[in-house]
Amino acid sequence: MAIYAVAYDLTFPQEYNAFYECLESYPHIHVMDSLWLVQTDSESGDLRDQLSTHIHKGDALFVSRMNQDWAGAGTQCGDWLKATERQWHKAAQASIAK
């Protein structure tokens, strides 16, 4: 299981219910205005492709896999990332060891 940072710039924020529903379908935390963290077995490109079906031309979307080396200030995501159900860092370490 991986954790991905999903950042976006949306042209018409009030028209994106399906986009937000898609984000919320994953275990997630809404970190900042246009930054979410989601947990999924998907690859970054697959997640991008799924989310991009719900945005408009001219919008921007960025998906990046997170690792254990993260830091934040003024956010509430630390407890979410450290939760026992987020064993993502063990999976990442195992793949590096191979």
XYZ file of C-alpha atoms in Angstrom, residues 34-87:
54
model
C -5.369 21.842 -2.691
C -3.288 19.028 -1.200
C -4.551 15.632 -0.131
C -2.797 12.456 0.929
C -4.395 9.212 -0.236
C -3.581 5.569 0.375
C -3.943 3.103 -2.492
C -2.443 0.040 -4.163
C -2.470 1.925 -7.481
C 0.566 3.426 -9.195
C 0.858 7.217 -9.433
C -0.053 7.257 -13.129
C -3.165 5.154 -12.526
C -4.281 7.460 -9.723
C -3.609 10.509 -11.924
C -5.601 8.963 -14.777
C -8.564 8.175 -12.530
C -8.639 11.667 -11.020
C -8.021 13.487 -14.313
C -11.315 12.203 -15.735
C -13.023 14.572 -13.273
C -11.142 17.797 -14.065
C -11.270 20.323 -16.906
C -8.772 21.174 -19.616
C -6.476 23.841 -18.204
C -6.610 22.414 -14.665
C -3.410 21.051 -13.122
C -2.950 17.785 -11.228
C 0.207 16.382 -9.602
C 0.520 12.944 -7.974
C 3.675 11.839 -6.166
C 4.425 8.782 -4.040
C 5.460 9.687 -0.507
C 8.089 7.995 1.570
C 9.082 7.901 5.194
C 11.082 11.137 4.908
C 8.375 13.762 5.307
C 7.975 16.867 7.427
C 5.178 19.359 7.977
C 4.288 22.432 9.972
C 0.808 23.687 10.726
C -0.880 20.603 9.264
C -2.871 17.854 10.934
C -1.562 14.963 8.828
C 1.120 13.593 11.177
C -1.216 11.402 13.207
C -2.843 10.103 10.010
C 0.536 9.214 8.468
C 1.739 7.526 11.669
C -1.473 5.503 12.233
C -1.019 1.734 12.459
C -3.209 1.179 9.397
C -0.630 3.164 7.393
C 2.057 0.513 7.173
